[in-house]
Coordinates of N, CA and C in Angstrom, one line a residue:
V68 N 17.9 12.2 41.6 CA 16.5 12.2 41.3 C 15.7 11.6 42.6
K69 N 16.2 11.1 43.5 CA 15.6 10.3 44.6 C 15.5 11.6 45.8
D70 N 16.3 12.4 45.9 CA 16.1 13.6 46.6 C 16.0 14.7 46.0
N71 N 15.3 15.2 44.9 CA 15.2 16.4 44.4 C 13.5 16.3 44.5
P72 N 13.2 17.2 45.3 CA 11.4 17.5 45.3 C 11.3 18.1 43.9
Q73 N 11.6 18.5 43.0 CA 11.3 19.0 42.2 C 11.0 17.7 40.8
I74 N 12.4 16.5 40.6 CA 11.5 15.6 39.9 C 10.4 14.8 40.6
Q75 N 10.6 14.8 41.6 CA 9.7 14.0 42.5 C 7.7 14.3 42.6
K76 N 7.7 15.6 41.8 CA 6.7 16.2 41.3 C 6.1 15.6 39.9
G77 N 7.2 15.3 39.5 CA 6.7 14.8 38.2 C 6.3 15.8 36.9
I78 N 5.7 15.4 35.9 CA 5.5 16.3 34.6 C 4.6 17.5 35.1
S79 N 4.2 18.0 36.1 CA 3.8 19.1 36.7 C 4.8 20.1 36.8
A80 N 6.1 19.4 37.3 CA 6.9 20.5 37.7 C 8.1 21.2 36.8
I81 N 7.8 20.9 35.1 CA 8.3 21.0 34.4 C 8.3 22.4 34.0
P82 N 7.2 23.3 33.8 CA 7.5 24.8 34.1 C 8.3 25.5 35.3
E83 N 8.1 24.7 36.5 CA 9.1 25.1 37.9 C 10.9 24.8 37.5
I84 N 10.9 23.9 36.9 CA 12.4 23.2 36.3 C 12.9 24.6 35.4
F85 N 12.0 24.8 34.6 CA 12.0 25.8 33.6 C 12.6 27.1 33.8
S86 N 12.3 27.7 35.0 CA 11.9 29.0 36.0 C 13.0 28.8 37.2
S87 N 14.0 27.9 37.5 CA 15.0 28.0 38.3 C 16.3 27.4 38.3
H88 N 17.2 27.6 38.6 CA 18.6 27.3 38.4 C 19.0 25.7 38.5
Y89 N 19.7 25.2 38.1 CA 19.8 23.8 38.2 C 20.4 23.7 39.7
S90 N 20.8 24.4 40.5 CA 21.5 24.1 41.7 C 21.3 25.5 42.4
H91 N 20.0 25.2 43.6 CA 19.6 26.0 44.2 C 19.6 26.0 45.8
E92 N 20.4 25.5 45.7 CA 21.1 25.3 47.6 C 21.4 26.7 47.9
P93 N 20.9 27.1 49.5 CA 21.7 28.6 49.8 C 23.2 28.6 49.7
G94 N 23.4 29.3 49.1 CA 24.8 30.0 49.1 C 25.2 29.3 47.7
N95 N 24.7 28.5 47.2 CA 25.6 27.3 46.1 C 24.2 27.4 44.7
T96 N 24.2 28.3 44.4 CA 22.9 28.5 43.1 C 23.9 28.8 42.0
F97 N 23.5 28.4 40.9 CA 24.2 27.8 39.6 C 23.6 27.2 38.6
G98 N 23.9 27.6 37.4 CA 23.7 27.1 36.4 C 22.5 26.9 35.9
Y99 N 22.0 26.2 34.5 CA 20.7 26.2 34.3 C 20.7 25.5 32.8
R100 N 19.9 24.1 33.6 CA 19.7 23.0 32.9 C 18.6 21.9 32.9
P101 N 17.7 22.9 32.5 CA 16.4 22.0 32.5 C 15.9 21.0 31.5
V102 N 16.9 20.8 30.7 CA 16.1 19.7 29.5 C 16.4 18.2 30.7
V103 N 17.1 17.5 30.7 CA 17.1 16.3 31.6 C 16.9 16.5 32.6
R104 N 17.0 17.3 33.7 CA 16.1 17.4 35.0 C 14.3 17.0 34.3
S105 N 13.9 17.7 33.4 CA 12.7 17.3 32.9 C 12.4 16.0 32.4
M106 N 13.6 15.7 31.9 CA 13.2 13.8 31.1 C 13.4 13.3 32.5
F107 N 13.7 13.8 33.5 CA 13.7 12.7 35.2 C 12.4 13.2 35.5
A108 N 12.2 14.2 35.5 CA 10.5 14.4 36.0 C 9.4 13.5 35.2
I109 N 9.5 13.5 34.2 CA 9.1 12.9 33.0 C 8.9 11.3 33.6
E110 N 10.2 10.7 33.6 CA 10.0 9.7 33.6 C 9.7 9.1 35.4
Y111 N 9.4 10.1 35.9 CA 9.2 9.9 37.9 C 7.7 9.4 37.7
S112 N 7.2 10.7 36.6 CA 5.9 10.3 36.8 C 5.0 8.8 35.7
L113 N 6.2 8.8 34.9 CA 5.9 7.0 34.5 C 6.4 6.2 34.8
W114 N 7.4 5.7 35.8 CA 7.4 4.6 36.8 C 8.1 4.9 38.1
G115 N 7.8 6.4 38.8 CA 8.3 6.5 39.6 C 9.5 6.6 40.4
E116 N 10.2 6.2 41.5 CA 11.2 5.7 41.8 C 12.1 4.4 41.2
N117 N 12.2 4.4 40.4 CA 12.9 3.0 39.9 C 13.9 3.7 39.1
P118 N 15.6 3.1 40.1 CA 16.2 3.3 39.3 C 16.8 2.3 38.2
V119 N 16.3 1.5 38.2 CA 16.4 0.2 36.9 C 15.7 1.0 35.6
M120 N 14.8 1.2 36.0 CA 14.2 1.9 34.1 C 14.9 3.2 33.8
S121 N 15.1 4.1 34.5 CA 16.1 5.1 34.4 C 17.7 4.9 33.9
H122 N 18.1 3.6 34.4 CA 19.4 3.2 33.9 C 19.1 2.5 32.4
I123 N 18.0 2.2 32.2 CA 18.0 1.2 30.9 C 17.4 2.6 30.1
M124 N 17.1 3.5 30.4 CA 17.1 4.7 29.5 C 18.4 5.2 29.3
S125 N 19.2 5.5 30.0 CA 20.6 5.7 29.6 C 21.2 4.9 28.8
V126 N 20.9 3.6 29.1 CA 21.8 2.7 28.1 C 21.1 2.9 26.9
L127 N 19.7 2.9 26.6 CA 19.4 3.4 25.4 C 19.8 4.4 24.3
L128 N 19.7 5.7 25.2 CA 20.3 7.0 25.0 C 21.9 6.4 24.0
Y129 N 22.8 6.1 25.0 CA 24.0 6.0 24.7 C 24.0 4.7 23.6
S130 N 23.2 3.9 23.4 CA 22.9 3.2 22.0 C 22.9 3.9 20.9
L131 N 21.7 4.9 21.0 CA 21.5 5.6 20.0 C 22.6 6.9 19.6
L132 N 23.3 7.0 21.0 CA 24.7 8.4 20.5 C 25.5 7.2 19.3
C133 N 25.7 6.0 19.8 CA 26.6 5.1 19.0 C 26.0 5.0 17.5
V134 N 24.6 4.6 17.8 CA 24.5 4.3 16.3 C 24.7 5.6 15.3
L135 N 24.0 7.1 16.0 CA 24.5 8.3 15.0 C 25.7 8.8 14.8
L136 N 26.7 8.0 15.9 CA 28.4 8.1 15.6 C 28.5 7.2 14.1
W137 N 28.2 6.5 14.1 CA 28.7 5.5 13.1 C 28.0 5.4 11.8
K138 N 26.6 6.1 12.0 CA 26.4 7.1 10.6 C 26.8 8.2 9.7
L139 N 27.3 9.1 11.6 CA 27.9 10.2 10.9 C 29.3 10.2 10.1
L140 N 29.8 9.2 10.8 CA 31.4 8.5 10.3 C 31.3 8.3 8.9
R141 N 30.4 7.4 8.6 CA 30.0 6.7 7.4 C 30.0 7.7 6.2
K142 N 29.8 8.7 6.6 CA 29.3 10.6 6.0 C 30.3 10.9 5.6
I143 N 31.3 11.1 6.4 CA 32.3 12.1 6.5 C 33.4 10.9 6.0
F144 N 33.7 10.4 6.6 CA 34.7 9.4 5.5 C 34.2 8.3 4.8
N145 N 33.5 8.5 3.8 CA 32.7 7.8 3.0 C 34.2 7.1 2.1
N146 N 35.6 7.3 2.1 CA 36.0 6.8 1.3 C 37.4 5.8 2.3
I147 N 36.6 5.4 3.5 CA 37.3 4.3 3.8 C 36.5 2.9 4.0
V148 N 37.2 2.2 4.4 CA 36.3 1.1 4.3 C 35.3 0.9 5.6
P149 N 34.1 0.4 5.0 CA 33.2 0.6 6.1 C 33.6 0.0 7.7
V150 N 34.6 -1.4 7.3 CA 34.6 -2.3 8.1 C 35.7 -1.3 9.6
A151 N 36.3 -0.1 8.9 CA 37.2 0.4 9.9 C 36.1 1.3 10.5
V152 N 35.4 2.0 10.2 CA 34.4 2.8 11.0 C 33.5 2.3 11.6
F153 N 33.5 1.3 10.9 CA 32.4 0.2 11.9 C 33.4 -0.2 13.8
L154 N 34.9 -0.4 13.1 CA 35.2 -1.1 14.4 C 35.9 0.6 15.1
I155 N 35.9 1.7 14.6 CA 36.0 2.9 15.5 C 34.8 3.3 16.4
T156 N 33.7 2.9 15.7 CA 32.6 3.2 16.6 C 32.6 2.0 17.6
V157 N 33.2 0.7 17.4 CA 32.9 0.0 18.4 C 33.9 0.3 19.7
L158 N 35.3 0.8 19.3 CA 36.1 1.4 20.3 C 35.3 2.1 21.1
F159 N 34.9 3.3 20.1 CA 34.0 4.2 21.3 C 32.7 3.8 22.2
T160 N 32.5 2.7 21.2 CA 31.1 2.4 22.4 C 31.6 1.3 23.6
V161 N 33.0 0.6 23.7 CA 33.4 0.0 24.7 C 34.2 0.7 25.4
H162 N 34.4 1.8 25.2 CA 35.8 2.2 26.1 C 35.6 3.2 27.0
P163 N 36.5 2.0 28.0 CA 35.8 2.4 29.8 C 35.8 3.4 29.9
L164 N 36.4 4.8 29.5 CA 36.3 6.4 29.7 C 34.6 6.8 29.8
H165 N 34.0 5.6 29.2 CA 32.3 6.4 29.4 C 31.3 5.4 30.0
T166 N 32.1 4.9 30.9 CA 31.5 4.4 32.2 C 30.6 4.9 33.0
E167 N 31.5 5.6 33.3 CA 30.6 6.4 33.8 C 29.5 7.3 33.4
V168 N 29.6 7.7 32.8 CA 28.6 8.5 31.3 C 27.3 8.2 31.8
V169 N 27.3 6.8 31.2 CA 26.2 5.6 31.1 C 25.7 5.3 32.5
A170 N 26.9 5.0 33.5 CA 26.5 4.4 34.9 C 25.7 5.3 35.6
S171 N 26.5 6.4 35.8 CA 25.6 7.6 36.8 C 24.9 8.2 35.7
L172 N 23.5 8.4 36.8 CA 22.4 9.3 36.0 C 22.4 10.8 36.0
K173 N 23.3 11.0 36.8 CA 23.5 12.6 36.9 C 24.4 13.1 35.8
N174 N 25.1 12.1 35.2 CA 25.8 12.3 33.8 C 25.1 12.2 32.7
R175 N 23.9 11.9 32.3 CA 23.2 11.9 31.6 C 23.1 13.1 30.5
E176 N 23.5 14.2 31.0 CA 23.5 15.7 30.5 C 24.5 14.9 28.8
D177 N 25.6 14.6 29.7 CA 26.6 14.4 28.7 C 26.4 13.7 27.5
I178 N 25.2 12.5 27.7 CA 24.5 11.9 26.4 C 23.9 13.0 25.3
I179 N 23.1 13.2 26.4 CA 22.2 14.1 25.4 C 23.0 15.2 24.6
V180 N 23.7 15.8 25.5 CA 24.7 16.9 24.7 C 25.5 16.0 23.3
A181 N 25.6 15.6 23.4 CA 26.6 14.3 22.2 C 25.9 14.0 21.2
I182 N 24.7 13.5 21.5 CA 23.3 13.1 20.5 C 23.5 14.3 19.9
L183 N 23.0 15.5 20.6 CA 22.8 16.9 20.0 C 23.8 17.1 19.1
L184 N 25.1 16.9 19.7 CA 26.2 17.5 18.8 C 25.9 16.8 17.1
L185 N 25.7 15.2 17.4 CA 26.2 15.2 16.1 C 24.9 15.1 15.5
L186 N 23.5 15.1 15.4 CA 22.6 15.6 15.0 C 22.8 16.9 14.3
I187 N 23.4 17.8 15.3 CA 24.1 19.1 14.4 C 24.8 19.0 13.6
V188 N 25.8 18.4 13.5 CA 26.8 18.1 12.6 C 25.8 17.9 11.6
G189 N 25.2 16.6 11.4 CA 24.5 16.3 10.4 C 24.1 17.4 10.0
A190 N 23.0 18.4 10.8 CA 22.2 19.5 9.9 C 23.1 20.5 9.0
F191 N 24.3 20.1 9.9 CA 25.3 21.4 9.3 C 25.9 20.7 8.1
L192 N 25.9 19.6 8.0 CA 26.9 18.9 6.5 C 25.7 19.1 5.5
R193 N 24.3 18.8 5.7 CA 23.5 18.8 4.9 C 23.2 20.2 4.5
Y194 N 23.0 21.1 5.7 CA 23.4 22.8 4.9 C 24.7 22.8 3.8
A195 N 25.7 22.5 4.4 CA 27.0 23.0 3.4 C 27.3 22.0 2.1
E196 N 26.1 21.2 1.8 CA 26.0 20.5 0.6 C 24.8 21.2 0.0
K197 N 23.5 21.6 0.6 CA 22.7 21.7 -0.1 C 22.9 23.5 -0.4
Q198 N 22.4 24.0 1.2 CA 22.4 25.3 1.3 C 20.8 25.5 1.5
K199 N 20.0 24.7 2.0 CA 18.9 24.6 2.3 C 18.5 25.2 3.6
P200 N 17.8 26.4 4.1 CA 17.5 27.4 5.1 C 17.2 26.2 6.3
V201 N 16.0 24.9 5.6 CA 16.1 24.1 6.9 C 16.6 23.6 7.8
D202 N 17.7 23.3 7.0 CA 18.9 22.7 7.8 C 19.4 23.5 8.4
L203 N 19.4 24.5 8.7 CA 20.6 25.6 9.1 C 19.3 25.9 10.4
L204 N 18.3 26.1 10.0 CA 17.0 26.3 11.3 C 17.2 25.3 12.2
V205 N 17.2 23.5 11.2 CA 17.3 22.6 12.6 C 18.4 22.6 13.3
G206 N 19.4 22.8 12.9 CA 20.9 22.9 13.6 C 20.8 24.0 14.5
T207 N 19.7 25.0 14.3 CA 20.1 26.4 15.2 C 19.1 25.8 16.4
V208 N 18.0 25.3 16.3 CA 17.0 24.8 17.3 C 17.4 23.8 18.1
L209 N 18.7 23.0 17.5 CA 18.9 21.6 18.4 C 20.4 22.3 19.2
S210 N 20.5 23.4 18.4 CA 21.8 23.9 19.6 C 21.2 24.5 20.6
F211 N 20.1 25.2 20.5 CA 19.0 25.9 21.5 C 19.2 24.9 22.6
I212 N 18.8 23.7 22.0 CA 18.3 22.7 23.3 C 19.2 22.1 23.7
A213 N 20.3 22.3 22.7 CA 21.9 21.7 23.7 C 22.3 22.9 24.6
G214 N 22.2 24.2 24.5 CA 22.4 24.8 25.4 C 21.4 25.0 26.8
L215 N 20.5 24.7 26.7 CA 19.7 24.2 27.5 C 19.9 22.8 28.6
T216 N 20.7 22.3 27.6 CA 20.7 20.6 28.9 C 22.5 20.8 29.4
K217 N 23.2 21.9 28.4 CA 24.7 21.9 29.6 C 25.7 22.8 28.8
E218 N 26.2 23.8 29.9 CA 26.9 24.6 29.4 C 28.0 24.4 28.4
N219 N 28.9 23.1 28.3 CA 29.2 22.7 27.6 C 29.2 22.9 26.0
A220 N 28.0 22.9 25.8 CA 27.7 22.8 24.7 C 27.8 24.3 23.7
V221 N 28.2 25.1 24.1 CA 29.1 26.4 23.3 C 29.8 26.2 22.5
V222 N 30.8 24.8 22.9 CA 31.5 24.6 21.7 C 31.3 23.8 20.3
I223 N 30.3 23.4 20.5 CA 29.3 22.9 19.6 C 29.9 23.5 18.2
P224 N 28.7 24.6 18.0 CA 29.1 25.4 16.9 C 30.3 25.4 16.2
L225 N 31.4 25.7 16.9 CA 32.7 25.5 16.0 C 32.9 24.0 16.0
I226 N 32.8 22.7 16.6 CA 33.1 21.5 16.4 C 32.3 21.1 14.9
A227 N 30.9 21.5 14.7 CA 30.2 21.5 13.7 C 30.3 21.9 12.3
A228 N 31.1 23.2 12.5 CA 31.3 23.7 11.3 C 32.7 23.6 10.7
G229 N 33.6 23.4 12.0 CA 34.7 22.3 11.7 C 34.7 21.2 10.8
V230 N 33.6 20.1 11.2 CA 33.9 18.8 10.5 C 33.1 19.3 9.1
A231 N 32.3 20.2 8.9 CA 31.4 20.5 7.6 C 32.5 21.0 6.6
F232 N 33.1 22.0 7.1 CA 34.5 22.3 6.4 C 35.4 20.7 6.2
Y233 N 35.6 20.5 7.0 CA 36.6 19.4 6.6 C 36.1 18.4 5.5
W234 N 34.8 17.9 5.5 CA 33.8 17.4 5.0 C 34.0 17.9 3.6
L235 N 33.7 18.7 3.4 CA 33.4 19.6 2.2 C 34.6 19.7 1.4
L236 N 36.1 20.0 2.1 CA 37.1 19.7 1.3 C 37.7 18.8 0.2
G237 N 36.6 17.6 0.8 CA 36.9 15.9 0.2 C 36.0 15.9 -0.8
R238 N 35.2 17.2 -1.5 CA 34.4 16.9 -2.4 C 34.4 18.2 -3.3
K239 N 35.2 17.9 -4.2 CA 35.7 18.5 -5.5 C 35.3 18.0 -6.6
P240 N 34.7 19.2 -8.0 CA 34.8 20.4 -7.4 C 33.7 21.3 -6.1
L241 N 33.8 22.5 -5.3 CA 33.5 22.7 -4.8 C 31.8 23.4 -5.5
R242 N 30.9 23.5 -4.9 CA 29.7 24.5 -5.7 C 30.0 26.2 -5.4
E243 N 30.0 26.8 -5.9 CA 30.2 28.0 -6.0 C 29.7 29.1 -5.1
S244 N 28.5 28.3 -5.0 CA 27.8 29.0 -3.7 C 28.6 28.9 -2.4
T245 N 28.7 27.4 -2.4 CA 29.7 27.0 -0.8 C 31.0 27.7 -0.9
R246 N 31.8 28.7 -1.5 CA 32.7 29.0 -1.5 C 32.4 30.5 -0.6
K247 N 31.3 30.7 -0.6 CA 30.7 32.2 -0.4 C 30.8 32.3 1.4
P248 N 31.7 33.4 1.8 CA 31.7 32.9 3.5 C 30.7 33.1 4.4
I249 N 29.5 33.8 3.4 CA 27.9 33.8 4.1 C 27.6 32.3 4.5
Y250 N 28.0 31.1 3.9 CA 27.5 29.9 4.1 C 28.2 28.9 5.3
W251 N 29.4 30.0 5.6 CA 30.1 29.3 6.6 C 29.8 30.3 8.1
I252 N 29.6 31.6 7.6 CA 29.5 32.3 9.0 C 28.4 32.5 9.6
L253 N 27.2 31.8 8.8 CA 25.7 31.8 9.3 C 25.7 30.2 10.2
P254 N 26.0 29.2 9.6 CA 26.2 27.5 10.9 C 27.2 28.1 11.7
L255 N 27.7 29.4 11.8 CA 28.9 29.4 13.0 C 28.4 30.2 14.2
V256 N 27.8 31.5 13.7 CA 27.3 32.6 14.4 C 25.5 32.1 15.1
V257 N 24.9 32.1 14.2 CA 23.6 31.7 14.3 C 23.0 30.8 15.4
P258 N 24.0 29.3 15.6 CA 23.7 28.2 16.3 C 24.3 29.0 17.9
A259 N 25.6 29.4 17.9 CA 26.2 30.1 18.5 C 25.1 31.0 19.6
L260 N 24.6 32.2 18.6 CA 23.7 33.0 19.4 C 22.4 32.4 20.3
A261 N 22.0 31.0 19.9 CA 20.8 30.1 19.6 C 21.7 29.6 21.4
I262 N 22.9 29.3 21.3 CA 23.2 28.3 22.3 C 23.8 29.5 23.6
W263 N 24.0 30.9 23.3 CA 24.1 32.0 24.2 C 22.7 32.3 24.8
A264 N 21.3 32.3 24.1 CA 20.5 32.5 24.1 C 19.9 31.4 25.7
A265 N 20.1 30.2 25.1 CA 19.5 29.6 26.0 C 20.2 29.5 27.5
I266 N 21.7 29.5 27.5 CA 22.9 30.0 28.5 C 22.0 30.9 29.5
S267 N 21.4 31.9 28.7 CA 21.1 33.6 29.1 C 19.6 33.4 29.6
M268 N 19.1 32.4 29.7 CA 17.7 32.4 30.0 C 17.5 32.6 31.6
P269 N 15.9 33.4 31.7 CA 15.6 33.9 32.9 C 15.9 33.1 34.2
G270 N 16.0 31.4 34.2 CA 16.5 31.1 35.3 C 17.8 31.2 35.6
T271 N 18.9 31.9 34.7 CA 19.9 31.9 35.2 C 20.4 33.2 35.5
A272 N 19.6 34.3 35.6 CA 20.0 35.6 36.2 C 20.4 35.3 37.6
G273 N 21.4 36.0 37.4 CA 22.5 36.3 38.9 C 22.7 35.3 39.5
S274 N 22.6 34.3 38.3 CA 23.6 32.6 38.8 C 25.1 32.9 39.1
R275 N 25.7 31.9 40.1 CA 26.9 32.3 40.4 C 27.7 31.4 39.9
S276 N 28.5 31.2 39.2 CA 29.9 30.4 38.7 C 30.2 29.6 39.3
V277 N 30.1 28.1 39.5 CA 30.6 27.4 40.2 C 31.6 26.5 39.6
S278 N 32.8 26.2 39.8 CA 33.7 25.2 39.2 C 33.6 23.8 39.6
G279 N 33.7 23.3 38.3 CA 33.4 22.0 37.9 C 32.0 21.1 37.9
I280 N 31.2 22.6 37.0 CA 30.1 22.2 36.7 C 30.3 21.6 34.9

C-alpha cells in the first residue's frame, strides 16, 4: 500500500486497477487480483496512509469470516450440540496459523476469498434445498468476484458442491428433483466457468505465471 502508486491515487485508480496486472514490474508481470487492491484504494481515499485503520479493517473482516463460519457450521451440522460448533469456531478463530493472514495486509486476499467461499457454500445449500435459480445466480456472481480476488478460488466450486452434497445426504428423504444430475452439474460447472472468466479477464492477457502466488 505504501509504495503502490495505483493505490495512492485512491478511488480514481479503480478503472486502472481492473485493467492491469497484479504485478507489473519489469520482467515480473503476473496475476489479476483487482478486488482487494481496489479495497485498498478506497481505504486510501477515506483515511490516507493509515496502517492502523487498514489493520482494523482486516480484523473486522476476519471477525465476519468467523461469524459466517459459525452460522454455516450450525446449518451443516445441525445434529451436533451447539456448544461443539461454537468450540470449533473458537479454535478456528484463535489458531496461530491465521495470525499472518490477519496481521499482514498483503494477505487480505485470503480473508476475502474465505468469506466468499462461505457465502458461496451457503448459496449452494439453499439451491440444493429449494432449487431456486436466484441462489445459483448468487453463487455464480460471488464465484466470479472470488476469481477476481485470488487465483486459488478455482477450488471453490468443488468445495461448495461437496459440502452441499454431504449436507443433503443427511436430509432424508431427498426430494425427487434433488436426485437429478442437473442440480449438481449446474452448481459445479456454472461457478467454475465464472471463476475461469474472472481469472482470464483482459488484465491477465499475456501474463506470466510465477510460483508462490
